[in-house]
PDB file of C-alpha atoms in Angstrom:
ATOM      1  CA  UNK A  15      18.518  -3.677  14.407  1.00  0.00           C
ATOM      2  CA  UNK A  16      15.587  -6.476  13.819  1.00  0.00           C
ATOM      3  CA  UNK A  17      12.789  -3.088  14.269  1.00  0.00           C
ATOM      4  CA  UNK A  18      14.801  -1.278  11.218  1.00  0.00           C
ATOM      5  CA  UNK A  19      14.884  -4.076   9.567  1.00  0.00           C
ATOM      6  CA  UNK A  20      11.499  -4.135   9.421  1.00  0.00           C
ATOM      7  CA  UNK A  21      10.378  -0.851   8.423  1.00  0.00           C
ATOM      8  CA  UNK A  22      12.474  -0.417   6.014  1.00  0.00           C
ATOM      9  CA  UNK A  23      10.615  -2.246   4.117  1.00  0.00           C
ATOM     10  CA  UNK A  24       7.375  -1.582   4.928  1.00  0.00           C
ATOM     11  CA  UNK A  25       8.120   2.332   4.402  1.00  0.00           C
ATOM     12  CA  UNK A  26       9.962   1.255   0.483  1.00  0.00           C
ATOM     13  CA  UNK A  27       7.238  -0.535  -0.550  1.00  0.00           C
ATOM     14  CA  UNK A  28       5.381   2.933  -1.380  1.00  0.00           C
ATOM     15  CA  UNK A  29       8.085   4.357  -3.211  1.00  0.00           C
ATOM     16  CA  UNK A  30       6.794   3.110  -6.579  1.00  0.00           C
ATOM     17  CA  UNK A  31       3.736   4.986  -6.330  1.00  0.00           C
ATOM     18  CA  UNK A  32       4.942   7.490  -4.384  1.00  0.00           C
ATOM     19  CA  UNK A  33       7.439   8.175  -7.893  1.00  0.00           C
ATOM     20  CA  UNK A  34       4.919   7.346  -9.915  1.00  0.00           C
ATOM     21  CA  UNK A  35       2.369  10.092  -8.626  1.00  0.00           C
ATOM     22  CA  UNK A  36       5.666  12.589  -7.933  1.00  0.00           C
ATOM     23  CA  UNK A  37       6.508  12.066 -11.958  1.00  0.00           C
ATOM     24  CA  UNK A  38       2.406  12.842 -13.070  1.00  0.00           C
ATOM     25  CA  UNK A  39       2.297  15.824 -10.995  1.00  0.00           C
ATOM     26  CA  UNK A  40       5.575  17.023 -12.278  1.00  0.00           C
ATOM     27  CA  UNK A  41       4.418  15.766 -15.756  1.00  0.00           C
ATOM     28  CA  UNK A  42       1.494  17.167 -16.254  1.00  0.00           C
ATOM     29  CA  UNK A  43       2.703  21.231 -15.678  1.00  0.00           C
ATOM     30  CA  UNK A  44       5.963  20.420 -18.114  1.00  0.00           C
ATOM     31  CA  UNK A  45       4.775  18.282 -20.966  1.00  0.00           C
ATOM     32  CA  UNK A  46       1.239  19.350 -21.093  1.00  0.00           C
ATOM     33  CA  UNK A  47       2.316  21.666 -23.658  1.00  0.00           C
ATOM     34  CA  UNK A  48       4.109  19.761 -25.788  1.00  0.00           C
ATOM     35  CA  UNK A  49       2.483  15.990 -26.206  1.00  0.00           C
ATOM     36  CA  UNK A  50      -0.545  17.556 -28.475  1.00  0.00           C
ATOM     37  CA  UNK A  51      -1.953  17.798 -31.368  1.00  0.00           C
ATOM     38  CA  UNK A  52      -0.196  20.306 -32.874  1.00  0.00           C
ATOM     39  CA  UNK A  53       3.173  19.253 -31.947  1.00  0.00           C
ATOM     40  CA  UNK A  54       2.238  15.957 -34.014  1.00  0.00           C
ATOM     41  CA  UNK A  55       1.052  18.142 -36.867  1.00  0.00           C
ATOM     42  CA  UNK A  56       4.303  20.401 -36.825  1.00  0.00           C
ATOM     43  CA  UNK A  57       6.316  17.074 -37.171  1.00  0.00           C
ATOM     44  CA  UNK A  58       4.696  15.165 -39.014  1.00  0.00           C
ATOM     45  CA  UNK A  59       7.137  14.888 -42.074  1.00  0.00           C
ATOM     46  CA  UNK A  60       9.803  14.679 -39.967  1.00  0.00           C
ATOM     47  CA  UNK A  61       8.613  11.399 -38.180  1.00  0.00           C
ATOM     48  CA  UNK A  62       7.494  10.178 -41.624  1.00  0.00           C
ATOM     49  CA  UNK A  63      10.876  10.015 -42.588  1.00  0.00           C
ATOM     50  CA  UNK A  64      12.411   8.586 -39.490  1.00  0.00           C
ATOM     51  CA  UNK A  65       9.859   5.560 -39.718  1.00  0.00           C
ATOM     52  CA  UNK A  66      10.864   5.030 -43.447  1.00  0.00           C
ATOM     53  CA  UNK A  67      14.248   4.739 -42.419  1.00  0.00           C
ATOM     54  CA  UNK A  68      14.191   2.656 -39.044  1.00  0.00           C
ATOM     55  CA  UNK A  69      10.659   1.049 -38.669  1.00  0.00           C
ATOM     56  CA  UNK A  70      11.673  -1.423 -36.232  1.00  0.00           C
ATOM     57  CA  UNK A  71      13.245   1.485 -34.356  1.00  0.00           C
ATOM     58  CA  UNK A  72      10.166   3.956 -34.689  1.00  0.00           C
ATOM     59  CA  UNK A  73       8.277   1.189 -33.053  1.00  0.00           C
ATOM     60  CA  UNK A  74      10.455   0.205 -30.342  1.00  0.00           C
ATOM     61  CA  UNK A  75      10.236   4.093 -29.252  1.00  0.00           C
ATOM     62  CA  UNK A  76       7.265   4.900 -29.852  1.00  0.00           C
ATOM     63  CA  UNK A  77       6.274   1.970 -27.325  1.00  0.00           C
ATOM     64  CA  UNK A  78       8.675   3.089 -24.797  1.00  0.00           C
ATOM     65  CA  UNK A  79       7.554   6.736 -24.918  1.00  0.00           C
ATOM     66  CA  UNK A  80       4.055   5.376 -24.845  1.00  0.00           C
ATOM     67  CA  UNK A  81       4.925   3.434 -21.836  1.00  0.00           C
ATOM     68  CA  UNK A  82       5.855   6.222 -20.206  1.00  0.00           C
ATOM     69  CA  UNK A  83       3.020   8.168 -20.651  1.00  0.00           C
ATOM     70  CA  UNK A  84       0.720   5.121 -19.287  1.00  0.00           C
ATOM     71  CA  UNK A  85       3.294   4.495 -16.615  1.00  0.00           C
ATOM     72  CA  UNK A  86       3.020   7.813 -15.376  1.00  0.00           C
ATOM     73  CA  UNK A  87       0.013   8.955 -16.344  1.00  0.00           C
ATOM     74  CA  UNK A  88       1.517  11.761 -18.484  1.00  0.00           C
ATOM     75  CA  UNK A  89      -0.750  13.938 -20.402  1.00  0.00           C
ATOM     76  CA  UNK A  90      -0.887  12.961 -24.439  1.00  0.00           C
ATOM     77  CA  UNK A  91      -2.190   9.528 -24.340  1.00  0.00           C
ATOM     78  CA  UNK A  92      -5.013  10.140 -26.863  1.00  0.00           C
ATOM     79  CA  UNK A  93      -2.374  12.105 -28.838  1.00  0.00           C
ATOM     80  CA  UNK A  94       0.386   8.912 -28.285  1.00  0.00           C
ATOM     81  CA  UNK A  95      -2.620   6.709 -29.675  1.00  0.00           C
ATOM     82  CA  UNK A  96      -3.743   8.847 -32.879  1.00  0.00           C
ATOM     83  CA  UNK A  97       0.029   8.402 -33.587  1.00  0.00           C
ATOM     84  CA  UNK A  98       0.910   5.570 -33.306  1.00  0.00           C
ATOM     85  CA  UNK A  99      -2.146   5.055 -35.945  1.00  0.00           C
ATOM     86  CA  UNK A 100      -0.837   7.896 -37.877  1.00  0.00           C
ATOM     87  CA  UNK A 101       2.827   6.051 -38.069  1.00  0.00           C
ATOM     88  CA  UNK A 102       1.297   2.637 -38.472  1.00  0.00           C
ATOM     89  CA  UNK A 103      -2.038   2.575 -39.753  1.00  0.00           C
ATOM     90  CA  UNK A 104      -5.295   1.125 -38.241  1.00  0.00           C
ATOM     91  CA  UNK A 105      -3.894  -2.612 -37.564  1.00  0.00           C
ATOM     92  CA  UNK A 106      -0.451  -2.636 -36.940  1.00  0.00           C
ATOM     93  CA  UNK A 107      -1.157   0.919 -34.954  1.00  0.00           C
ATOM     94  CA  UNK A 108      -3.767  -0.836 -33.070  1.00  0.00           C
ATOM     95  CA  UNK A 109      -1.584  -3.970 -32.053  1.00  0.00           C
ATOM     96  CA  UNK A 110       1.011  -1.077 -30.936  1.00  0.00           C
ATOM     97  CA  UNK A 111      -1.453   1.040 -28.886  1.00  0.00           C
ATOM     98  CA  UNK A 112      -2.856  -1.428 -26.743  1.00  0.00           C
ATOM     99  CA  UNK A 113       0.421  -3.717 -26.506  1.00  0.00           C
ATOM    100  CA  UNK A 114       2.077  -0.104 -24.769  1.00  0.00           C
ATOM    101  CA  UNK A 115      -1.156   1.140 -22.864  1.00  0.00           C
ATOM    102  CA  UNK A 116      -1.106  -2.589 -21.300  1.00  0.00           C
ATOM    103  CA  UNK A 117       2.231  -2.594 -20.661  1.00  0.00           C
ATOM    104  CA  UNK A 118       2.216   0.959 -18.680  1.00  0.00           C
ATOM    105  CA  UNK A 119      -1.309  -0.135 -17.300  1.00  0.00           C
ATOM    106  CA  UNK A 120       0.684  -2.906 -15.362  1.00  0.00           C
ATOM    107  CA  UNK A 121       3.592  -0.505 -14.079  1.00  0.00           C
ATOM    108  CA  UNK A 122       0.596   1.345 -12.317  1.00  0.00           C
ATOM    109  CA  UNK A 123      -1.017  -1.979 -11.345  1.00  0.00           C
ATOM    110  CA  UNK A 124       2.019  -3.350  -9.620  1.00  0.00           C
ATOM    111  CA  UNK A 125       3.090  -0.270  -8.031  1.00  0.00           C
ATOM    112  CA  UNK A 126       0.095   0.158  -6.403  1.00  0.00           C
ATOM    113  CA  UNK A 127      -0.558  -3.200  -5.216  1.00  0.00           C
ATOM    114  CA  UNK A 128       3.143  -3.085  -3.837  1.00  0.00           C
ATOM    115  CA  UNK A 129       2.074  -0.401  -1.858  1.00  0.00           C
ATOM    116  CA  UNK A 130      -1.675   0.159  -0.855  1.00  0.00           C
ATOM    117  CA  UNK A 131      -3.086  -3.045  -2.643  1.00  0.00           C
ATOM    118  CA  UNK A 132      -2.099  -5.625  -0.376  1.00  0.00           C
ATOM    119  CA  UNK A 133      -2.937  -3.653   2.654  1.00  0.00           C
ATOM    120  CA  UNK A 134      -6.341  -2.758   1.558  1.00  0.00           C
ATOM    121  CA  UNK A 135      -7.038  -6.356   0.487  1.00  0.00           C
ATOM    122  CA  UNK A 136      -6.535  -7.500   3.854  1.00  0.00           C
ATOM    123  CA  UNK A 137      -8.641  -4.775   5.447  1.00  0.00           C
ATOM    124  CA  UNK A 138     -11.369  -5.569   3.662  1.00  0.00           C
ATOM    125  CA  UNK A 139     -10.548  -9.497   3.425  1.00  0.00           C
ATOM    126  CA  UNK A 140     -10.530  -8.955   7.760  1.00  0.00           C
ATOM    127  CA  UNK A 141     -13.823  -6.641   7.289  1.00  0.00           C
ATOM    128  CA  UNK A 142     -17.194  -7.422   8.132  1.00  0.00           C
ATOM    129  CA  UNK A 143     -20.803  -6.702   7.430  1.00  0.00           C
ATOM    130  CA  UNK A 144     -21.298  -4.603   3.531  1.00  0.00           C
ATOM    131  CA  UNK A 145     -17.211  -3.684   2.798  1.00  0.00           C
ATOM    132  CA  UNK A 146     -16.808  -7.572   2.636  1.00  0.00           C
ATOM    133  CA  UNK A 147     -20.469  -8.810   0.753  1.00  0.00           C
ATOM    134  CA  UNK A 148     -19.380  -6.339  -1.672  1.00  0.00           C
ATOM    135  CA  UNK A 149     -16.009  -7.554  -1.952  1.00  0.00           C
ATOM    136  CA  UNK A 150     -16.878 -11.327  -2.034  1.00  0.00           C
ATOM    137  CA  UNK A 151     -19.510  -9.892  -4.925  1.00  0.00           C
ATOM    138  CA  UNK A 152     -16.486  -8.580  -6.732  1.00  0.00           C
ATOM    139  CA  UNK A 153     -14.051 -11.711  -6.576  1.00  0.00           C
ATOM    140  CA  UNK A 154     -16.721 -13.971  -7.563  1.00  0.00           C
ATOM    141  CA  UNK A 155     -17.543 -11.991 -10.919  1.00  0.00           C
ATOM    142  CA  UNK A 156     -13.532 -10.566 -11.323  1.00  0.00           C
ATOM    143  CA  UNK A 157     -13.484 -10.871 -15.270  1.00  0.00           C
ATOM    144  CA  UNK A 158     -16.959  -9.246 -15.749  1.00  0.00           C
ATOM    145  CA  UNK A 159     -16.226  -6.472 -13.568  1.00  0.00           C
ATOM    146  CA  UNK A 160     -12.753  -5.912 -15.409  1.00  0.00           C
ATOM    147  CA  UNK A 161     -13.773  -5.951 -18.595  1.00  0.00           C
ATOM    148  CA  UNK A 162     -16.631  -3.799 -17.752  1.00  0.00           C
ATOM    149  CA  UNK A 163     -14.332  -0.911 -16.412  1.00  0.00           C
ATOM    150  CA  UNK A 164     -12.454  -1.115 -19.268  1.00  0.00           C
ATOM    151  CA  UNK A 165     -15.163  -0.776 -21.564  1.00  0.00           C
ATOM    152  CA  UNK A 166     -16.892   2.125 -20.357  1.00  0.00           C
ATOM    153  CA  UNK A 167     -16.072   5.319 -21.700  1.00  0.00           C
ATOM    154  CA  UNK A 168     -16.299   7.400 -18.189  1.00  0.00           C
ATOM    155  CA  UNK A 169     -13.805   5.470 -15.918  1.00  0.00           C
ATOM    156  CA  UNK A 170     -10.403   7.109 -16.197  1.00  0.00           C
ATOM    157  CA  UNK A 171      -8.040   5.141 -17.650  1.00  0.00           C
ATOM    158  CA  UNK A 172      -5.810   5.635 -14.523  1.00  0.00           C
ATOM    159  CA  UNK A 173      -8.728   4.842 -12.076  1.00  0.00           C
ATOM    160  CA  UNK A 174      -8.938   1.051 -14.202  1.00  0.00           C
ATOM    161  CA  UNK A 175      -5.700   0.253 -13.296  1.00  0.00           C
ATOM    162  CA  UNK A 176      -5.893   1.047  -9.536  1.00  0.00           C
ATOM    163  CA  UNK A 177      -9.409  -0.397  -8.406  1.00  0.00           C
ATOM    164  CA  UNK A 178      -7.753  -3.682  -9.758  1.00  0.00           C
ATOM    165  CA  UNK A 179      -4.652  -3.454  -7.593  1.00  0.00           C
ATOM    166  CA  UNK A 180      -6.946  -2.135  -4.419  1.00  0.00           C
ATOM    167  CA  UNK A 181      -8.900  -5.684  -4.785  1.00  0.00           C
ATOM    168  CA  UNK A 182      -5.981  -7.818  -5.175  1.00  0.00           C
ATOM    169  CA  UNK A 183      -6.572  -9.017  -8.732  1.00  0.00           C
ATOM    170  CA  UNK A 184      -4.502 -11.443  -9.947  1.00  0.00           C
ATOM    171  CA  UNK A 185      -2.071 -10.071 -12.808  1.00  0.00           C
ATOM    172  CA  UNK A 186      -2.648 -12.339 -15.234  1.00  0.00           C
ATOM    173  CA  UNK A 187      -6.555 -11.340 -15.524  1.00  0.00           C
ATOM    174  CA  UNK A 188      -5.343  -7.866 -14.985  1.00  0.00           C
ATOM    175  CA  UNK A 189      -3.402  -7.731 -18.112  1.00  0.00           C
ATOM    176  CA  UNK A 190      -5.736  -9.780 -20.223  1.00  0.00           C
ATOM    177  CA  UNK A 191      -8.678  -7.604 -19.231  1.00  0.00           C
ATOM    178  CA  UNK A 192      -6.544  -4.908 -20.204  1.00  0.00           C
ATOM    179  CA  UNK A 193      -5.689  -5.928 -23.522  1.00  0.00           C
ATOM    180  CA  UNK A 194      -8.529  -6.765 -24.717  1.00  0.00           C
ATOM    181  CA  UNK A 195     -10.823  -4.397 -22.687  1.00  0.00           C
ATOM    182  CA  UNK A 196      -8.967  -1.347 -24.479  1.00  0.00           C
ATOM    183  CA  UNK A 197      -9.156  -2.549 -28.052  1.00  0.00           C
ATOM    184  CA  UNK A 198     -12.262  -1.166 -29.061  1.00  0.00           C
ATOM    185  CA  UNK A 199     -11.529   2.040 -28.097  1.00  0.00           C
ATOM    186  CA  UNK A 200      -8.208   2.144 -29.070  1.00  0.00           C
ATOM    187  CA  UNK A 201      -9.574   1.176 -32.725  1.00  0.00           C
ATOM    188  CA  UNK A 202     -11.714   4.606 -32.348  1.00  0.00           C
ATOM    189  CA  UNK A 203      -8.852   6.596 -31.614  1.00  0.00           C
ATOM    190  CA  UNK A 204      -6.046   4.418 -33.893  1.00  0.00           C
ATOM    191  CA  UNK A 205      -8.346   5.200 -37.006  1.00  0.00           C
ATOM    192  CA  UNK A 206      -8.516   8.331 -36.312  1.00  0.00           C
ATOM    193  CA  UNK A 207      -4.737   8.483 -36.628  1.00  0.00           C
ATOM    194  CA  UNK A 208      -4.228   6.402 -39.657  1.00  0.00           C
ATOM    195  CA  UNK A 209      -6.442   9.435 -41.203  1.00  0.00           C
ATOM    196  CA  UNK A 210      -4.386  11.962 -40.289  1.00  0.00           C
ATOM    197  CA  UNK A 211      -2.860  12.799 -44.242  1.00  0.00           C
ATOM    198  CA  UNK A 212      -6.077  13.990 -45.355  1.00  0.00           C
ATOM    199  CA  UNK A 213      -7.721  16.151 -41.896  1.00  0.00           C
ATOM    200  CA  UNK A 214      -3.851  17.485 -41.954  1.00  0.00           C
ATOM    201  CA  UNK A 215      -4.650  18.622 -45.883  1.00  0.00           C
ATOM    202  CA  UNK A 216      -7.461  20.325 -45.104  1.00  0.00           C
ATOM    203  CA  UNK A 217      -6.067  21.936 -42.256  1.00  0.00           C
ATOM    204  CA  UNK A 218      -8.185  20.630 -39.441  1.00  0.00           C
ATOM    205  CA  UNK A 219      -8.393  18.382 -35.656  1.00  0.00           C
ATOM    206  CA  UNK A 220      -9.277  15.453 -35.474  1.00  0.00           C
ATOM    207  CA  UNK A 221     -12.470  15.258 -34.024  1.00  0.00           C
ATOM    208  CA  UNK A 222     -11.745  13.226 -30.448  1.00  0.00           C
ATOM    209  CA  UNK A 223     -15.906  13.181 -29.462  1.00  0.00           C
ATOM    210  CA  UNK A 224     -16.528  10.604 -32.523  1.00  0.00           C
ATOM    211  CA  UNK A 225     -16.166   8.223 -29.430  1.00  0.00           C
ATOM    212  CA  UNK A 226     -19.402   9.099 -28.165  1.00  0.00           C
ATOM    213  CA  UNK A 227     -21.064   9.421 -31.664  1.00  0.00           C
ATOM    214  CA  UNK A 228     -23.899   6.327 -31.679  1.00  0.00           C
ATOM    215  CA  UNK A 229     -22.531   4.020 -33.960  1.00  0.00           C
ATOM    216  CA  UNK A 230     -19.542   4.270 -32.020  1.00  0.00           C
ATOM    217  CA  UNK A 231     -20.687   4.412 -28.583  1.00  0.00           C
ATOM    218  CA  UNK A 232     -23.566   2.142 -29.250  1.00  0.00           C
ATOM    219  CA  UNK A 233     -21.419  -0.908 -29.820  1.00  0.00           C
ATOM    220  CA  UNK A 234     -19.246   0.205 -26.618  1.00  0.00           C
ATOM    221  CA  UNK A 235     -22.601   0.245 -24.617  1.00  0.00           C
ATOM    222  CA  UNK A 236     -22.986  -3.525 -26.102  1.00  0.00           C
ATOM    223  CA  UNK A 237     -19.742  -4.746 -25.137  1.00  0.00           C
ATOM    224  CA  UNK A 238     -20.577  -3.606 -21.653  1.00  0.00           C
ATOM    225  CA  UNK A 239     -23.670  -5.059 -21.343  1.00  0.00           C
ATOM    226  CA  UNK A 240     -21.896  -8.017 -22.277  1.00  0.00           C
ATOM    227  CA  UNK A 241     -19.473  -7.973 -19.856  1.00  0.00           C
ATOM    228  CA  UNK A 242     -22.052  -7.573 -17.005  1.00  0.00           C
ATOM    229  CA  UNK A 243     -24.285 -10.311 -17.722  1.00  0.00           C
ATOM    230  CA  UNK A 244     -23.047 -12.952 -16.013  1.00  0.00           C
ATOM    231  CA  UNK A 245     -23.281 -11.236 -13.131  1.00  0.00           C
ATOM    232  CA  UNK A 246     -27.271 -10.200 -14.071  1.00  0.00           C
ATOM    233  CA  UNK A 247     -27.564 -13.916 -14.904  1.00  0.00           C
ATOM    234  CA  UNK A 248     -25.858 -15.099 -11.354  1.00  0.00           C
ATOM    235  CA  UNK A 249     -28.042 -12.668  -9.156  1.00  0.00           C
ATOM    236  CA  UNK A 250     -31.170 -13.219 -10.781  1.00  0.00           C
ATOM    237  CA  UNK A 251     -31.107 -17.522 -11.018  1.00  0.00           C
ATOM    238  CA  UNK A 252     -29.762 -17.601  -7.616  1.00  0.00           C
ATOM    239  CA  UNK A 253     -26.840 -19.406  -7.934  1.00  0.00           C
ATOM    240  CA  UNK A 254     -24.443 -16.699  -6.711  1.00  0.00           C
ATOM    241  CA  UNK A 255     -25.538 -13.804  -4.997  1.00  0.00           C
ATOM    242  CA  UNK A 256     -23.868 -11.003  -4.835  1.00  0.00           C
ATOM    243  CA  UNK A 257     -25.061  -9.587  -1.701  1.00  0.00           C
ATOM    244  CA  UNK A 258     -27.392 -11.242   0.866  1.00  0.00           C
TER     245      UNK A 258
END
């Protein structure tokens, strides 16, 4: 009785992530159609005209679909953000954006610290020689190394929120990295959105790449450097190393 009651709980813990990775898989081959571009452009009018009518409502659903889509990692989260700047222009489409992106962000976080995170952080707590210099290196500089993955274009969104988990990072600095990490790209994308009327008038895409255009990416590249100085600053003064 006491050796069930033991793994029963050791075998649910993985269920989270276990759904989580089920419902992307499963996501990906059914909606991958549907959350694009052109399914935005083909209703546009119509969600016009249900945000005229029920604001409060558009935005309450339009953070629970795109909490779903973080959550899960379903395809369409560019698409989610480009709307929700097309529905609610640049600021109030920003404050949206990354308010659901965070929000999803932490149903991965928590899921898979419930279920790999905690293990893993012991391993390599209970490890010895590199695994746990590198490690140490990482919890002494957690906010630099957050905000930097957050801030560079190349690391998968879905990646950001599972290193974190993996190296037992407190949730509070996960979600303020988050929030704040994201907002300069989600400004990229949100403007994009909130110009929408006129590319739609012409008849074209949006062009996604204006990400890595200089005076876009340049600033990025800043904000990154940024992040990662105090960690430049700690190795090269001595006063914390981050491997010896």
């Amino acid at each position: 009785m006491s050796a069930q009651a033991s793994e029963k709980p050791s075998w649910f813990r993985y269920l989270p992530f276990v759904v989580i990775l089920a419902v992307a898989v499963i996501g990906y081959f059914a909606l991958r159609d549907y959350l694009t571009f052109e399914t935005l452009r083909d209703n546009r009018e119509a969600l016009i005209a249900f945000r005229d009518q029920n604001y409060a409502l558009t935005i309450l659903v339009f953070l629970g679909i795109y909490v779903m889509i973080v959550g899960f990692s379903l395809p369409g989260a560019s698409v989610a953000t480009i709307t929700g700047g097309f529905l609610f222009g640049t600021v109030f489409g920003v404050l949206a954006n990354v308010t659901g992106a965070t929000l999803g962000a932490v149903v991965i976080f928590l899921a898979a610290r419930m279920g790999l995170g905690e293990t893993l952080k012991a391993r390599m707590d209970a490890s010895e020689g590199l695994v746990r210099k590198v490690k140490a290196g990482i919890d002494e500089n957690q906010w630099s190394m957050l905000f930097l993955i957050r801030l560079v274009p190349v690391v998968p969104f879905f990646v950001a929120n599972l290193i974190p988990a993996f190296l037992g990072v407190p949730l509070y600095r996960f979600v303020i990295s988050t929030f704040l990490g994201i907002i300069p790209g989600s400004l990229v994308f949100t403007s994009i959105g909130a110009g929408l009327g006129s590319v739609f008038a012409r008849g074209e895409t949006p062009d996604f790449g204006i990400i890595f255009e200089p005076h876009i990416l340049l600033p990025i590249l800043g904000l990154c450097a940024l992040s990662v100085l105090p960690v430049v600053l700690k190795a090269v003064t001595g006063k914390k190393e981050l491997l010896k």
